[in-house]
XYZ file of C-alpha atoms in Angstrom:
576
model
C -40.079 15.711 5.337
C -40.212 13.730 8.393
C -36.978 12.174 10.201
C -36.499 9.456 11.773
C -33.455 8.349 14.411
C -32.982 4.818 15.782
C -30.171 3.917 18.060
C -29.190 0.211 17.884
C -26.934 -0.784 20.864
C -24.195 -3.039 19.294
C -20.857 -5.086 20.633
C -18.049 -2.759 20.577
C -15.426 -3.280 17.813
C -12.221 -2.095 16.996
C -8.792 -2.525 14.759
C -5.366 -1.227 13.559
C -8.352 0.767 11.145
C -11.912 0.462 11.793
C -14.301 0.501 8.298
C -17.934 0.431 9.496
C -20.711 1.049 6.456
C -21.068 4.641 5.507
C -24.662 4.977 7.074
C -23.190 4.065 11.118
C -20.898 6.456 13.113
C -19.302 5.591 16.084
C -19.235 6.932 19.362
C -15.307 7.368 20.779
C -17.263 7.355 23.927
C -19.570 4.742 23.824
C -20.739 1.257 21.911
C -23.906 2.384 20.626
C -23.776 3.091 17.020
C -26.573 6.015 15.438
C -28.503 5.319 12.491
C -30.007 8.252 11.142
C -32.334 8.334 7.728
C -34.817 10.565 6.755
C -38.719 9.186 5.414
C -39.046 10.302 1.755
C -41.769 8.745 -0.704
C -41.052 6.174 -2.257
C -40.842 6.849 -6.022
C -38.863 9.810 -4.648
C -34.871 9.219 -6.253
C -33.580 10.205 -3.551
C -35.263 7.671 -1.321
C -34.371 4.622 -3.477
C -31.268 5.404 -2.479
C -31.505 5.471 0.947
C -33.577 2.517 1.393
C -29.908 0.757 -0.566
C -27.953 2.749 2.413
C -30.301 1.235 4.921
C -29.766 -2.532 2.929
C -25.941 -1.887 2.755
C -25.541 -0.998 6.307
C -25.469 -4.935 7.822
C -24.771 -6.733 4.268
C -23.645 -9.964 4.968
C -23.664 -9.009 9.080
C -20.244 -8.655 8.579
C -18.962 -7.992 12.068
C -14.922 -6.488 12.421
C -12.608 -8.302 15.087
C -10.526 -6.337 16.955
C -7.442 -6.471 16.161
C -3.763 -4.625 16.951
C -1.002 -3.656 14.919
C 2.179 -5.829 15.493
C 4.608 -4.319 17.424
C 8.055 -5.636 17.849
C 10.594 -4.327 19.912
C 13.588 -3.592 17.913
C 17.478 -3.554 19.308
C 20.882 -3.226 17.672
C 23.740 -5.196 19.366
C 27.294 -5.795 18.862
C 27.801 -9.149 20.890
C 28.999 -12.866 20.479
C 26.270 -14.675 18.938
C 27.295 -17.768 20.691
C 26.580 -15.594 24.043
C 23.079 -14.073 23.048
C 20.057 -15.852 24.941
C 16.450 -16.174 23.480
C 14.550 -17.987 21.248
C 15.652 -18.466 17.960
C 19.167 -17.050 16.695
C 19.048 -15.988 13.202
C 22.057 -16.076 10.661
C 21.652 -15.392 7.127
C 23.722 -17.019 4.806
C 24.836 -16.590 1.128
C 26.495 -19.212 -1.149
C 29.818 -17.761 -0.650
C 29.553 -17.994 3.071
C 28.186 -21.762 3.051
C 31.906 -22.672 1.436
C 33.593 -25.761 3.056
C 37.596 -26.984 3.118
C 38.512 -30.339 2.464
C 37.164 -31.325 5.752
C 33.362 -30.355 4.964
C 34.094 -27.178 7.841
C 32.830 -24.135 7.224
C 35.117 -21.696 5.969
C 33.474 -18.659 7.264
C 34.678 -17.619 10.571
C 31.319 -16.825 12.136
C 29.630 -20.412 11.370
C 32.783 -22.268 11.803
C 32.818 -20.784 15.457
C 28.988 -21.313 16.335
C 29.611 -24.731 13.938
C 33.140 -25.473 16.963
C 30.590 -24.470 20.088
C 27.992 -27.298 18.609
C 30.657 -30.112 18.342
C 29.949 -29.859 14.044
C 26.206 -30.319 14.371
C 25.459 -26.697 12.307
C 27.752 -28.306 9.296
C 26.758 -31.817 9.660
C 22.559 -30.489 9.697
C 22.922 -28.212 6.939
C 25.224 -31.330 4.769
C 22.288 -33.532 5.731
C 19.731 -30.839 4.445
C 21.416 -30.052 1.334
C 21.508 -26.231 2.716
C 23.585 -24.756 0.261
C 22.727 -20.759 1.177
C 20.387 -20.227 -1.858
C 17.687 -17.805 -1.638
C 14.413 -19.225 -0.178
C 16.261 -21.731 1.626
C 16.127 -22.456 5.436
C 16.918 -24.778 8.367
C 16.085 -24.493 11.665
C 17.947 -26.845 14.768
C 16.338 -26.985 18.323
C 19.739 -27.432 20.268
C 22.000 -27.159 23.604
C 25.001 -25.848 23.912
C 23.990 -21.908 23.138
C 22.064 -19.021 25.110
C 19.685 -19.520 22.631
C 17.244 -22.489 22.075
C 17.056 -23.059 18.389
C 19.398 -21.671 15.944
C 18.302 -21.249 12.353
C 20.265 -20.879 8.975
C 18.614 -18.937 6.548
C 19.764 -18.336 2.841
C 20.688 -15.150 0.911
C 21.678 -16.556 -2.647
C 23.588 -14.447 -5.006
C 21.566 -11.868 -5.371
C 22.823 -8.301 -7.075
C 19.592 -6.668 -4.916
C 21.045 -6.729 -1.506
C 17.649 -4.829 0.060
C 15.036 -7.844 -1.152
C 17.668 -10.184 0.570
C 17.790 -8.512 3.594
C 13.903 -7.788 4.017
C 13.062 -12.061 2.819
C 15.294 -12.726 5.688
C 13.086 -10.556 8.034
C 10.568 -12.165 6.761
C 11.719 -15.720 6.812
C 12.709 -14.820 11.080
C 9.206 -13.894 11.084
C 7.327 -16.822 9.576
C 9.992 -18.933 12.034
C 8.980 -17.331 14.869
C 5.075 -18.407 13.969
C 6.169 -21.734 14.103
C 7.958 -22.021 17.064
C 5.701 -19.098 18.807
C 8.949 -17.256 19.542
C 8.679 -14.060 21.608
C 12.160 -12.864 20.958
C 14.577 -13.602 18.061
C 18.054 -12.120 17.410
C 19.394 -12.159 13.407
C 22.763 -11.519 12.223
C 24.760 -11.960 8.886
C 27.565 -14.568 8.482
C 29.422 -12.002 6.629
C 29.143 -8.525 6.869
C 32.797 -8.064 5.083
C 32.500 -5.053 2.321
C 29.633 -3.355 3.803
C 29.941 0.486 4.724
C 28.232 2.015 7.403
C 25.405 3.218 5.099
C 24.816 -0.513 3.893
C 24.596 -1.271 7.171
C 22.256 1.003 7.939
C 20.282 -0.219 5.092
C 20.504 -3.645 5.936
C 19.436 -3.253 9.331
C 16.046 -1.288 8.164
C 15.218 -4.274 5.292
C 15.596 -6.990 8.185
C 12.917 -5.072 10.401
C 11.117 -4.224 7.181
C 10.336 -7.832 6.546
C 9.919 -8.924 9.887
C 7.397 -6.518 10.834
C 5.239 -7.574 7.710
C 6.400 -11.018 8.081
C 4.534 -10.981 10.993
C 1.263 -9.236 10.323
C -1.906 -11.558 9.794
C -5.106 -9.605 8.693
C -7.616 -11.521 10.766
C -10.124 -9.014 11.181
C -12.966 -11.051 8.851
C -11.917 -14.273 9.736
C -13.860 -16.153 13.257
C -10.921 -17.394 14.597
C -7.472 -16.006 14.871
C -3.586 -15.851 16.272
C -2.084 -13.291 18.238
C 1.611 -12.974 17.054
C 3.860 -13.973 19.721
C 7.501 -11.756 18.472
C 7.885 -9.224 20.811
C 11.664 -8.116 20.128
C 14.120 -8.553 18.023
C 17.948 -8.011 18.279
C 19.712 -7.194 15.095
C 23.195 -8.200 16.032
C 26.859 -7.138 14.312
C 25.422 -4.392 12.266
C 26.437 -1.763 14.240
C 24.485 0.631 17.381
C 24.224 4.278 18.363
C 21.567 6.771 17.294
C 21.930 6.476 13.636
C 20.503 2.805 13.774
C 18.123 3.646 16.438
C 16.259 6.081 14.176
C 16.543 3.415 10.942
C 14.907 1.286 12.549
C 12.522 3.534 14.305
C 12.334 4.637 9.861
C 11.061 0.989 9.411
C 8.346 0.955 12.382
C 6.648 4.133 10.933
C 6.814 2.750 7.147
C 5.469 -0.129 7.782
C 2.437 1.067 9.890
C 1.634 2.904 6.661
C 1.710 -0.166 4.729
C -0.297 -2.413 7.121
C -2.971 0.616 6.406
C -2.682 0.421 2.805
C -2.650 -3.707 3.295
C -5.610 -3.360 5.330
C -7.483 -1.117 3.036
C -7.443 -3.137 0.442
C -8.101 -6.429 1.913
C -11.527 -4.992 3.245
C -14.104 -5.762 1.422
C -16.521 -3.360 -1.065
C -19.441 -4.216 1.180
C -17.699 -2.595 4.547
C -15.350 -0.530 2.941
C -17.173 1.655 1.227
C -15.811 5.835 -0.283
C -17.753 7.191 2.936
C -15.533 4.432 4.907
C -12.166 5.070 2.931
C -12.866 9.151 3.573
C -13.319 8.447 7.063
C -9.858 6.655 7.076
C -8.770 9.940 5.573
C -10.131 11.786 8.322
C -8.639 9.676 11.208
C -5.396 10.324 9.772
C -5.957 14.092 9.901
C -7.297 13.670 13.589
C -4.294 11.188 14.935
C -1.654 13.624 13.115
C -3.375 17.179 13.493
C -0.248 19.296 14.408
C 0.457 18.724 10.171
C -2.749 17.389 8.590
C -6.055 19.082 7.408
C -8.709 17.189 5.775
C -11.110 18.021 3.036
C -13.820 15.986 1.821
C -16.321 17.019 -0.974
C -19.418 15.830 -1.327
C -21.077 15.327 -4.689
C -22.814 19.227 -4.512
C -18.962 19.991 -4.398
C -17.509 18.269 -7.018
C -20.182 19.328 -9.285
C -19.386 23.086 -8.224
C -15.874 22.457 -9.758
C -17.526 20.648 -12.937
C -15.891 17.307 -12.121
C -18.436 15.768 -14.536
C -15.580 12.767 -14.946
C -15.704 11.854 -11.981
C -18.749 12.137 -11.520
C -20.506 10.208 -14.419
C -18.648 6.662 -13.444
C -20.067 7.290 -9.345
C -23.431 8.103 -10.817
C -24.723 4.129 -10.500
C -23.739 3.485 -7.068
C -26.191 3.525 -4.311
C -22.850 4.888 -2.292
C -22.196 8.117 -3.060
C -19.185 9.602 -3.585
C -16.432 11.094 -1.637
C -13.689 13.071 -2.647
C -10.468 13.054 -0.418
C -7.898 15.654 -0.114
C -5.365 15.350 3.106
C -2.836 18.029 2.876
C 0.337 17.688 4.916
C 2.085 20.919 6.390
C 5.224 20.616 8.610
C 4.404 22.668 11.729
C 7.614 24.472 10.949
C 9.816 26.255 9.075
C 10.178 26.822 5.056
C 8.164 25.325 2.700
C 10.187 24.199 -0.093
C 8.578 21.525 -2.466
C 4.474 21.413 -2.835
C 4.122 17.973 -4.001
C 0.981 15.975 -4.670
C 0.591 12.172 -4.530
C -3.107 11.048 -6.490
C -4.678 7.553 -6.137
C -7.516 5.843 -7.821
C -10.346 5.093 -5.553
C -12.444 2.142 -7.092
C -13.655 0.702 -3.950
C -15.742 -1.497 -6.159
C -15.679 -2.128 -10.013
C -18.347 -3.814 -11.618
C -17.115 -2.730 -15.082
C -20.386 -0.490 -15.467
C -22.694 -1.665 -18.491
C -19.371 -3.090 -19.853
C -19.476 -5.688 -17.064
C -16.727 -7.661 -16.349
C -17.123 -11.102 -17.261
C -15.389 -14.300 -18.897
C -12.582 -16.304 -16.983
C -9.459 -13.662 -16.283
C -11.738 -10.992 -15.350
C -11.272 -10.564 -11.824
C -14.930 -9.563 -10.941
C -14.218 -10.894 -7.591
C -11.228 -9.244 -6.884
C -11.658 -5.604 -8.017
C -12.153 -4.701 -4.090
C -8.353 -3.978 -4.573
C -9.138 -1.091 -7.526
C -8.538 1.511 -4.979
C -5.113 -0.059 -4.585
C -3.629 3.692 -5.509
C -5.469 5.393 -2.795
C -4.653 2.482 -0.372
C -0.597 3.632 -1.427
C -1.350 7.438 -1.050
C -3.568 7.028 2.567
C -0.941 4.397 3.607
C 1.908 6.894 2.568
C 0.088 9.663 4.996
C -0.015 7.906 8.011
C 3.581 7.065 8.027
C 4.814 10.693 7.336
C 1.967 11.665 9.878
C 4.622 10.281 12.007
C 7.776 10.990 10.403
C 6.904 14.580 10.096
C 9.480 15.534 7.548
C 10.231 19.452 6.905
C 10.303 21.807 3.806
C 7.428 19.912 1.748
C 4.137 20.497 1.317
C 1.922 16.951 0.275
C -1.276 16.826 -1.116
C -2.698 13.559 -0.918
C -6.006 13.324 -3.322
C -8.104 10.179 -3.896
C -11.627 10.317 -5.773
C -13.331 7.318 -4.478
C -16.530 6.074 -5.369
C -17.700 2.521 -7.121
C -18.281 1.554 -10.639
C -21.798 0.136 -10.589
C -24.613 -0.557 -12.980
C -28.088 0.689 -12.615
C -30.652 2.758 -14.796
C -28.787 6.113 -14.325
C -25.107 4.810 -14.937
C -23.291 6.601 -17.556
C -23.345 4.242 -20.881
C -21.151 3.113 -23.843
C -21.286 6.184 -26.055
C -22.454 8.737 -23.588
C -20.383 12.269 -23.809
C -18.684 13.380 -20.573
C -16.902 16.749 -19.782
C -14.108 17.102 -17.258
C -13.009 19.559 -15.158
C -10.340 21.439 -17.111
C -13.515 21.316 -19.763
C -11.899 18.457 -22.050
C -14.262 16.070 -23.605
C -14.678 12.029 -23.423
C -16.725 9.564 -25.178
C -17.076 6.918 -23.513
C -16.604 3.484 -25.443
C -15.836 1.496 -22.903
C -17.495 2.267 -18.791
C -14.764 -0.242 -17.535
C -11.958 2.261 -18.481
C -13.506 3.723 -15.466
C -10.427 4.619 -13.433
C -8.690 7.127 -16.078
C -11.476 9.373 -16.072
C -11.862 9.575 -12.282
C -8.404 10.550 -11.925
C -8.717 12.770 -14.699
C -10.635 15.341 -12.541
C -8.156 14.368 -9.528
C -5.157 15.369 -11.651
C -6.841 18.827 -12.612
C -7.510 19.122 -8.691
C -4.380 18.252 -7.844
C -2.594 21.096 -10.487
C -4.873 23.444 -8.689
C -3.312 23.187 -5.260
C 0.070 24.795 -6.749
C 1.266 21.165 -7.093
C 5.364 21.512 -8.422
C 5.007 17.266 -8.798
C 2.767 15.193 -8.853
C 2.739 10.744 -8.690
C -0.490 8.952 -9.404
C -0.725 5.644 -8.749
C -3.674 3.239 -10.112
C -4.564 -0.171 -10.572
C -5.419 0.987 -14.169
C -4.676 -1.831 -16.658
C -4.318 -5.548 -17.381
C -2.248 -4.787 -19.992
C 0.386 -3.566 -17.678
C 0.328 -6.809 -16.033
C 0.793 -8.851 -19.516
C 3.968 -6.066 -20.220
C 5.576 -6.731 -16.898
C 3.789 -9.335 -14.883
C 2.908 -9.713 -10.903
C 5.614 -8.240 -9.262
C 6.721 -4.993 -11.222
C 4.497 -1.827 -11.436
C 5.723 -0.082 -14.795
C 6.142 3.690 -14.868
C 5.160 6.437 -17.082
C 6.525 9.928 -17.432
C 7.962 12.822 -19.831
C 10.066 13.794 -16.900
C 13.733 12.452 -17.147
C 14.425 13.707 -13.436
C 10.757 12.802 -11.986
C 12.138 8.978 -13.671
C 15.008 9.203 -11.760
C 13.606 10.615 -8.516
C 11.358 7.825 -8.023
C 13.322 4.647 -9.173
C 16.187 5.912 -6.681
C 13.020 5.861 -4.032
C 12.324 2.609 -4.574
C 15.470 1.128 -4.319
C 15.692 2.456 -1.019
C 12.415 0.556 -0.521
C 13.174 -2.667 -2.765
C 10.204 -1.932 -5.036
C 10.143 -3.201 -8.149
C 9.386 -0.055 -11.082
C 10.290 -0.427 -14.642
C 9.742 2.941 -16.692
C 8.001 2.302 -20.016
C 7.471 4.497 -23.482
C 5.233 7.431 -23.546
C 4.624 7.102 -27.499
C 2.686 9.860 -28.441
C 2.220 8.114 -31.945
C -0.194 6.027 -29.677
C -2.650 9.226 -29.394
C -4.153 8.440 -32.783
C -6.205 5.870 -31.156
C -7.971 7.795 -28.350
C -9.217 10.361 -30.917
C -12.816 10.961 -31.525
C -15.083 11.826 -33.997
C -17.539 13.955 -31.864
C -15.399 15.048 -28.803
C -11.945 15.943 -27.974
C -11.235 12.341 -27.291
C -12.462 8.428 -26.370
C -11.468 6.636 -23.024
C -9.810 3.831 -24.449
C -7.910 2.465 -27.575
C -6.943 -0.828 -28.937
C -5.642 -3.717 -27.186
C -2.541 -3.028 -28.416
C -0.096 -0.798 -26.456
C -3.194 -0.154 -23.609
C -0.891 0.872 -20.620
C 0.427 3.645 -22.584
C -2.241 4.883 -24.414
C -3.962 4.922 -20.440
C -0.973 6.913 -19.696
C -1.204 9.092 -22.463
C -4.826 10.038 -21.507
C -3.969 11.060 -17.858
C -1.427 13.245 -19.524
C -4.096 15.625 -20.859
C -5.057 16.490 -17.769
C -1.940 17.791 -16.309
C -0.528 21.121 -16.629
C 2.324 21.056 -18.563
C 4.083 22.918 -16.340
C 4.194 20.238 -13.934
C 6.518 17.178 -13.749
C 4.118 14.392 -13.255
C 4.383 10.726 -13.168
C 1.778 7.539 -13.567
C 2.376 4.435 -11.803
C 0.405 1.456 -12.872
C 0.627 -0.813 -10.204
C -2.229 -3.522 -11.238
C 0.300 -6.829 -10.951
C 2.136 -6.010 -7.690
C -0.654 -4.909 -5.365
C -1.954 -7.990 -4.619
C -0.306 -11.316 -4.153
C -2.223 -14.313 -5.695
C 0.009 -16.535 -3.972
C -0.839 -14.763 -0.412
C -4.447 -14.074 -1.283
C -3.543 -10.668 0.077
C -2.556 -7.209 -0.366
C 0.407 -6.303 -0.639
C 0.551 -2.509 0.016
C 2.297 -1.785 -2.730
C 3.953 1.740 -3.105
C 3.706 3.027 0.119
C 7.318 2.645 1.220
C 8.344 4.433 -2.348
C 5.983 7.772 -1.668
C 7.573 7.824 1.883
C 11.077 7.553 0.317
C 10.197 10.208 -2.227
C 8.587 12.582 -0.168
C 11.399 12.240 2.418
C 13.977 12.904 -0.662
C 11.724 15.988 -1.666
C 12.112 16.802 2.029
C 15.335 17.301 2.359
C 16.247 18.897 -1.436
């Protein structure tokens, strides 16, 4: 069999993560890109699909911008706001604060002394506006008189969820600073009265939190684009010292893991592809290779371990499957807790022969069914630079696409997984269960003590708790509790639902151990249920089902859901 090499010499490109098609590699070195394919005849299999690699590797001519990561420069200062110089000064507001005496004056010392140094203009502006300190609200004065040029007001409501106040103020700082093309802001609170040191802390990190995503734009598909201008930001009154040095140095490294996961699911299924998303695996392993290894199998592999599962809903695709396992070691000391984190890899899903179709489907958007894996990889580059102690993380993601062609598995075809269970099929767009099916059994096999997966799995999780909460399934009372404190260090929205193993009735079948899907009713936890088969019992194991929150219709972008909960349970795990 002949083989063939061309080397096509192409502009340069770059980003925060690069995804070029599966069939190019890079050279670090240089901007020529290598194509290599082999000459097979052409009613050989194997050479259909190649000649699909060769189509794939400039569909659309999609061309990546460079781009960098924002970086802001963050500072904690106790000084007189009505002394700090920049651009914008920040104060966020609640109801209570926004009080006034018979006068109309501000009761709260800190406004009614910036209010004093503007001759009333703050309380007069914010009368005028009907500023009243509710969440969502903001006002923003270009004035003289203070070090700084404009001074904004920005609200904080009532709210009982202190964290999501704090980080919407980052993020309303942020979108300010757009507008004015601010290089440096400062924010402080009108009121820190009742806050500890810890809630400080806390505070502080949430305020970063949201400005650092506040300010990230993915522009790497668009033809035109903005560099942010925010280059620092002084968080003032909260405190200083080393203790809210490293916080916020917490936030930087969090939210460069959710940027990735943000990233990877923006791109698209015709650039990122599973060789592309293992790649991104790799990299990690390479930037943070004094605690990461990297393992990818190829389909010769996977078949080796009898991951039929997996295997049958990758069979369609012209892109072949790639299955990731990053493992995290600390360089040092006792290993305490192995821990696994599993995400569903669906860089594409078509639905199989059960195509998706009808208004509601999503066709268009299922680039964002590898949401899970975007979590878990997203989750790895931030401890990659965190480097916590005592745990041991396996991070495992079964990527491939759910496609349709004459050797996809079909409705009614008989699969066998790993731990030698077996599915009927009766529906090929219930696709995402079985692949993780074979990643759970994996995932028990590394010694795992926990294990999360997280999946885009169902719409009926979505109908049970809409856009913004992913719901939670697990027999594990302490596993529950584990990860909901987690996220309310991050500000993550979880709700745990019922594992009703009444449910199981439906997913039995008449000619193997059991079907892929049951009835409408009750779908998120009879999903749930199914994953559960596949775990040892043994180990504590939990399913997040974060379909609703991972992307934001409102944005028309990911929002990289999860990440900032795996780093806060893997840091807990850490440290216990």
């Amino acid at each position: 069999m002949a083989a063939l090499r061309v080397s096509l010499a192409l502009p340069s490109t770059s980003s925060s993560f690069h995804c070029y098609p599966s069939s190019f590699t890079k050279l670090r070195s240089s901007p020529i890109w290598t194509l290599s394919f082999s000459v097979t005849p052409l009613c050989s299999r194997r050479g259909k699909r190649m000649a699909h690699y060769i189509a794939r590797a400039t569909l659309g001519l999609t061309q990546i911008n460079q781009t960098e990561a924002p970086k802001i420069s963050f500072a904690a200062k106790e000084i007189d706001l009505v002394g700090w110089k920049g651009d914008i000064l920040a104060v966020g507001a609640t109801e209570k604060d926004l009080a006034r005496d018979e006068n109309s004056k501000f009761q709260n010392p800190l406004l009614q002394k910036l209010d004093s140094k503007l001759g009333g203009l703050l309380s007069e502006a914010s009368s005028e506006e009907d500023f009243s300190g509710k969440s969502g609200q903001s006002t923003i004065l270009r004035i003289p008189g203070l070090g700084s040029k404009r001074i904004a007001l920005v609200g904080l409501g009532s709210s009982t969820s202190p964290i999501a106040a704090y980080r919407s103020l980052g993020e309303a700082v942020a979108a300010a600073a757009k507008s004015a093309q601010a290089s440096n802001i400062a924010v402080a609170l009108a009121s820190t009265d009742g806050l500890s040191a810890e809630s400080k802390l806390s505070s502080a990190y949430a305020i970063a939190t949201g400005a650092l995503l506040g300010i990230f734009e993915d522009t790497r598909f668009k033809s035109e684009s903005k560099k942010p201008t925010l280059k620092s930001l002084d968080i003032l009154g909260l405190g200083t010292g080393s203790e809210i040095e490293k916080k916020l140095k917490h936030a930087s490294d969090v939210c460069a893991g959710v940027i990735l996961g943000r990233e990877l699911v923006n791109a698209p299924a015709n650039v990122l592809t599973p060789a592309v998303l293992a790649d991104e695996a790799k990299k990690i392993a390479s930037t943070y290779s004094d605690v990461f290894s990297a393992n990818i199998l190829d389909v010769e592999q996977c078949k080796e371990l009898k991951m039929g599962s997996y295997l049958a809903v990758a069979e369609a695709s012209a892109n072949l499957p790639h299955f990731i396992h990053l493992c995290y070691k600390p360089s040092g000391g006792e290993i305490r807790k192995k821990i696994a984190l599993v995400g569903k890899g669906l860089t594409f899903d078509s639905g199989g022969y059960n195509i998706k179709t009808g208004p509601g489907c999503s066709i268009e958007l299922m680039k964002f069914d590898m949401g899970g894996a975007a979590a878990v990889l997203g989750a790895a580059k931030a401890l990659g630079q965190i480097k916590p102690a005592g745990v041991e993380v396996h991070f495992i993601v079964a990527a491939c696409e759910n496609m349709i062609s004459g050797t996809g598995m079909r409705p009614g075809d008989i699969i066998t997984a790993s731990n030698g269970k077996t599915i009927e099929v009766n529906n090929t767009d219930a696709e995402g269960r079985l692949t993780l099916a074979d990643a759970l059994v994996y995932a028990c096999n590394q010694g795992a003590e926990k294990i999360v997966d997280l999946a885009t799995l169902t719409g009926a999780c979505v109908v049970a708790l809409g856009p913004s909460i992913a719901g939670i399934f697990t027999p594990s009372d302490d596993l529950a509790k584990e990860v909901v404190a987690a996220s309310e260090v991050s500000g993550e929205k979880l709700w745990r639902m019922p594992m009703e193993d009444s449910y199981w009735d439906s997913m039995k079948s008449g000619v193997a151990d059991m079907v892929n899907t049951g009835g409408r009713q009750g779908g998120a936890i009879t999903a749930a249920l199914f994953l559960k088969q596949f775990v040892d019992e043994k180990v504590q194991w939990m399913h997040i089902d974060l379909a609703g929150p991972v992307w934001s219709d409102k944005k028309k972008n990911a929002t990289g859901f999860g990440v900032s909960t795996l780093v806060e349970w893997v840091l807990k795990n850490s440290t216990n």
